[in-house]
CSV table of C-alpha atoms in Angstrom, one decimal:
chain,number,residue,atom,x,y,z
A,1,UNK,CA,12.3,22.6,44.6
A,2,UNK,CA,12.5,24.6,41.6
A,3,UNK,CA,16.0,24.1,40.7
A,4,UNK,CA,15.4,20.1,41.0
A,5,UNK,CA,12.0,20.7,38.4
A,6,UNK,CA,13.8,22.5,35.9
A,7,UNK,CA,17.1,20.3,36.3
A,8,UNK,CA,14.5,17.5,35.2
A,9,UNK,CA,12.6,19.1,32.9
A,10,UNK,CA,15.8,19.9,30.8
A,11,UNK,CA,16.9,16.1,31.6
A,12,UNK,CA,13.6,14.8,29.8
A,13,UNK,CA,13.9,17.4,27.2
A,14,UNK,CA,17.6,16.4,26.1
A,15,UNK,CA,16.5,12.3,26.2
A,16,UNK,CA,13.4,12.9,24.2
A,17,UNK,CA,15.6,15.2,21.4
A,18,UNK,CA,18.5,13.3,21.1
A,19,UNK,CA,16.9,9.9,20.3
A,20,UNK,CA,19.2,6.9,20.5
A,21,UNK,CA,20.1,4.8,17.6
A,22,UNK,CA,19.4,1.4,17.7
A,23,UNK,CA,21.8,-1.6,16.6
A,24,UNK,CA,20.4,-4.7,15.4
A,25,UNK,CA,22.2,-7.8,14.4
A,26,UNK,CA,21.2,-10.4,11.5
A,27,UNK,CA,22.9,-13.2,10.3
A,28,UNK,CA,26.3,-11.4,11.6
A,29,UNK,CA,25.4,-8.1,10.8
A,30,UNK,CA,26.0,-5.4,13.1
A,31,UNK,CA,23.5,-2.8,11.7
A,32,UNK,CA,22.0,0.7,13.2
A,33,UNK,CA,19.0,1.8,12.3
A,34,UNK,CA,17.9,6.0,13.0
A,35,UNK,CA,14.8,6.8,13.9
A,36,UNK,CA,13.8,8.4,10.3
A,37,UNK,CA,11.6,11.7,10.5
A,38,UNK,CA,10.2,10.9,7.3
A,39,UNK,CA,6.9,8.3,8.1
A,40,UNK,CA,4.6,9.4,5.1
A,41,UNK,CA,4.3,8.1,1.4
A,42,UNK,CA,2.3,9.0,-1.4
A,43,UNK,CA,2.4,6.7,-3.8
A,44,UNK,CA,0.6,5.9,-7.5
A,45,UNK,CA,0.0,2.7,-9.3
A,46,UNK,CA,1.5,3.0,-12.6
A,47,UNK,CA,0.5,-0.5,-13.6
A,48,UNK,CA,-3.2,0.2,-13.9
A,49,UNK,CA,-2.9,4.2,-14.7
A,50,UNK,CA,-0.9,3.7,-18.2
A,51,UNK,CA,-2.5,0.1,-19.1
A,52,UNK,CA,-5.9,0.4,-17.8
A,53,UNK,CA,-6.7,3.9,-17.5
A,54,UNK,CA,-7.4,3.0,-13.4
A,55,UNK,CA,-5.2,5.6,-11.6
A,56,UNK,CA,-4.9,4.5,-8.2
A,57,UNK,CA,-3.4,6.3,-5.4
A,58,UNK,CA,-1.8,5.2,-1.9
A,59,UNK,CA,-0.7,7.1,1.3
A,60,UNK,CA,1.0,4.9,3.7
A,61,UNK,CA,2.3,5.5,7.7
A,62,UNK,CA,4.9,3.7,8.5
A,63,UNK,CA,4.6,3.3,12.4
A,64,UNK,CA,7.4,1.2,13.3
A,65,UNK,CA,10.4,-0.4,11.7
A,66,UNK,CA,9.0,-3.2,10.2
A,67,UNK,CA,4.9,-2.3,10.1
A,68,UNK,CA,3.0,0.0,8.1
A,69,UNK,CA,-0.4,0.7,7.6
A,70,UNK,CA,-1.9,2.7,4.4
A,71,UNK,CA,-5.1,3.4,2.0
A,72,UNK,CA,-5.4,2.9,-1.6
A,73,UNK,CA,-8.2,4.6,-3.8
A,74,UNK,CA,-8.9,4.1,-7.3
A,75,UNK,CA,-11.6,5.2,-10.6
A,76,UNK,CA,-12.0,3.9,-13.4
A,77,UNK,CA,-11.8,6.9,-16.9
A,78,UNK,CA,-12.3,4.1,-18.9
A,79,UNK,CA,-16.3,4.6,-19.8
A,80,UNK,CA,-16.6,1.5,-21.2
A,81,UNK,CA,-14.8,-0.8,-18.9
A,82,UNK,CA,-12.8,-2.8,-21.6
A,83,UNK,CA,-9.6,-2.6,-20.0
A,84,UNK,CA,-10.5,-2.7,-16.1
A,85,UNK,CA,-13.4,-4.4,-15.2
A,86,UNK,CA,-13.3,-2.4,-11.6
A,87,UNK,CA,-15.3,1.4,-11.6
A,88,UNK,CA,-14.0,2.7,-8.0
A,89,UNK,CA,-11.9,0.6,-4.9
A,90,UNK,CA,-10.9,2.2,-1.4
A,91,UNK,CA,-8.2,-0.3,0.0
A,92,UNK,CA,-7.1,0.1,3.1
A,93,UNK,CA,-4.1,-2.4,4.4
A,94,UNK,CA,-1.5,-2.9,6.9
A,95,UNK,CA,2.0,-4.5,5.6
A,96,UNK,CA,4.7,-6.4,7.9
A,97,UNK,CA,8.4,-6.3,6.5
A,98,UNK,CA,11.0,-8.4,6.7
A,99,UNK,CA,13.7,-6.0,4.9
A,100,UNK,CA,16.2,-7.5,2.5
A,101,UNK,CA,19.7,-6.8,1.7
A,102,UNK,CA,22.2,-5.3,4.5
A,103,UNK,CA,21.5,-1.6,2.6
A,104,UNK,CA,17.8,-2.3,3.3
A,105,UNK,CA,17.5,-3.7,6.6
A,106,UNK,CA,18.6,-0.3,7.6
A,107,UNK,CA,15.9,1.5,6.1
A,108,UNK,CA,12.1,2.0,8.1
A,109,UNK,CA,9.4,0.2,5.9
A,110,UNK,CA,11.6,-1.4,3.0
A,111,UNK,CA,12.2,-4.7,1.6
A,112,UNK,CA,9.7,-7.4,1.2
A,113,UNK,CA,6.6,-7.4,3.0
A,114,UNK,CA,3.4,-9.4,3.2
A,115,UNK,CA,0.2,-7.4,3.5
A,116,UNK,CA,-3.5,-7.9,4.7
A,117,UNK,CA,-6.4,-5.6,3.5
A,118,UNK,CA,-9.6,-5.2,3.1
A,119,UNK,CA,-11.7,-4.3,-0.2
A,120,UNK,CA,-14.9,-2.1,-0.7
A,121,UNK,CA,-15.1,-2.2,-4.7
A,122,UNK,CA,-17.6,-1.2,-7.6
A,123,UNK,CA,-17.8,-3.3,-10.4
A,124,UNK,CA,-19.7,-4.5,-13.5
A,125,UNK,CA,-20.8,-7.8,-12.9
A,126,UNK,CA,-21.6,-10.1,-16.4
A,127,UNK,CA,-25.2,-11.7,-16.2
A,128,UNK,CA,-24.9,-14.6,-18.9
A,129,UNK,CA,-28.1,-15.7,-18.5
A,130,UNK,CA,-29.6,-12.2,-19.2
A,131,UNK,CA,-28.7,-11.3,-22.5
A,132,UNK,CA,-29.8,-7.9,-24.3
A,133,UNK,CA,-30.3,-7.0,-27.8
A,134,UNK,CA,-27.5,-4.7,-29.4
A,135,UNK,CA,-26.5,-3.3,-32.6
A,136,UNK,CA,-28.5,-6.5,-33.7
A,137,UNK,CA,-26.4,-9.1,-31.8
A,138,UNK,CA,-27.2,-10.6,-28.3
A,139,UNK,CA,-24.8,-9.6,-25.8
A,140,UNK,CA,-24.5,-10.4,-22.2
A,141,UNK,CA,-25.9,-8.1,-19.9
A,142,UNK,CA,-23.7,-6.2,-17.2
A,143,UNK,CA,-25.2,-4.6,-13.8
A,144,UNK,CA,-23.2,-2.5,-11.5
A,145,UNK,CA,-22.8,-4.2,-8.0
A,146,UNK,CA,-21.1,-3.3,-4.8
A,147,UNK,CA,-18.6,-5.7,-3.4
A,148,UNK,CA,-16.8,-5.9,-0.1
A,149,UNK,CA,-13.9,-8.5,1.0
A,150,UNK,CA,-10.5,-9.4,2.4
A,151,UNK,CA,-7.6,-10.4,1.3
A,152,UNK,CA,-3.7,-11.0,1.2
A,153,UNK,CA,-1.0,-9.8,-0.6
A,154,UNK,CA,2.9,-10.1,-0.9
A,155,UNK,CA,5.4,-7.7,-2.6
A,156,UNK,CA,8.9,-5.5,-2.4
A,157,UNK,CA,9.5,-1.9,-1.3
A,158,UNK,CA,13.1,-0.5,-2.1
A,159,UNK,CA,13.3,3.0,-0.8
A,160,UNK,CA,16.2,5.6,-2.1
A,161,UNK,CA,18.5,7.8,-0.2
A,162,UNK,CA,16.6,11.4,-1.6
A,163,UNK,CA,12.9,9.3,-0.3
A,164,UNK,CA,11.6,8.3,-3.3
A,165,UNK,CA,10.0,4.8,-3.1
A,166,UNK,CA,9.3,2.1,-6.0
A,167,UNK,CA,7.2,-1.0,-4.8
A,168,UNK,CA,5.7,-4.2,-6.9
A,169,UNK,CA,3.2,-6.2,-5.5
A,170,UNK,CA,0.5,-8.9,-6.1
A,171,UNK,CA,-2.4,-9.8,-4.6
A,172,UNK,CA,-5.8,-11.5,-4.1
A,173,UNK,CA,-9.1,-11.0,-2.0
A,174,UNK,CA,-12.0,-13.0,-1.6
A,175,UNK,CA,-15.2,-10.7,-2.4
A,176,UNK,CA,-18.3,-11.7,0.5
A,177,UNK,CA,-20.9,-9.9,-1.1
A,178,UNK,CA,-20.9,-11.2,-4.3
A,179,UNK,CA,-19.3,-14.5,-3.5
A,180,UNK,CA,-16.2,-13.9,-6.1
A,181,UNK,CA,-12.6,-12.1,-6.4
A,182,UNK,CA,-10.6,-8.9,-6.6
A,183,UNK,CA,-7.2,-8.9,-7.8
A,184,UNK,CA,-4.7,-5.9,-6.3
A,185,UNK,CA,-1.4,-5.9,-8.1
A,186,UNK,CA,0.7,-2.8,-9.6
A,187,UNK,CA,3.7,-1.2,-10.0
A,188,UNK,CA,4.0,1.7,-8.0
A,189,UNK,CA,6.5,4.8,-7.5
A,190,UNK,CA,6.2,7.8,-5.4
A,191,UNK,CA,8.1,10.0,-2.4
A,192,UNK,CA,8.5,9.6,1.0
A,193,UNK,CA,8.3,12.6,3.2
């Protein structure tokens, strides 16, 4: 009985070390795809961190071949809000790929995706029918509201062979609170690991 327990323990041991590889076939490709060990990204907008002083950072799991699922956080340094009209986001999402290339299709989480997320923003609203007197013009006034929403979003992912990760996307969300938009889009870079 003891021989027989560790002959399997050393038989589910050696099947759940050496993973197998699977082989997939598309359009006549014959590709394998290994299971990577690498599942986590860190990722930052450069879009809105140079142009709009709105750093916004991502961490994404990616939990299968082809689905991911990830955060995004951002904060305005921008006092003013001239250049982003946004003062703080969380975003989290899940994305579906559908790869791209034959280099690409063999590669966990890459390619292009679609995404679905949800939105909890901060914001200056403008209130045009509220004007207020400054510097000795009438301006309109702004007030800070909370929003909350859904929405989709489309983009690429190419991933490199040292990890690092380079992604555009655009999106759009429909804001329930306030009954209006929010707009995710960027260019972002950053490293697998």
């Amino acid at each position: 009985m003891k021989k027989t327990a560790i002959i399997f323990l050393a038989l589910a041991l050696s099947v759940c070390v050496f993973p197998q590889k699977k082989s997939k076939s598309v359009f006549g490709w014959h590709l394998q795809k290994d299971s990577p060990t690498k599942l986590n990204e860190v990722k930052l907008n450069l879009g809105t961190t140079i142009f709009s002083l709105y750093p916004e950072i991502s961490y994404e799991r990616i939990l299968n071949e082809d689905f991911s699922v990830g955060a995004a956080g951002g904060i305005s340094l921008d006092m003013n809000q001239d250049n982003y009209p946004t003062n703080f986001s969380l975003i989290p999402y899940a994305r579906w790929f559908f790869g791209g290339n034959a280099s690409n299709l063999q590669k966990y989480g890459a390619g292009f995706f679609i995404e679905a997320n949800g939105a909890l923003t901060a914001y200056k609203k403008v209130e045009d029918n509220v004007p207020y007197y400054h510097n000795g013009t009438y301006e309109p006034s702004k007030k800070n509201v909370l929003g909350a929403g859904l929405g989709l979003g489309i983009g690429w992912k190419y991933l490199s062979k040292n990890n690092w990760v380079g992604e555009f996307m655009f999106g759009i969300g429909r804001d329930f609170v306030n009954d209006g938009a929010y707009v995710r889009s960027g260019i972002t870079i950053g490293r697998r690991f």
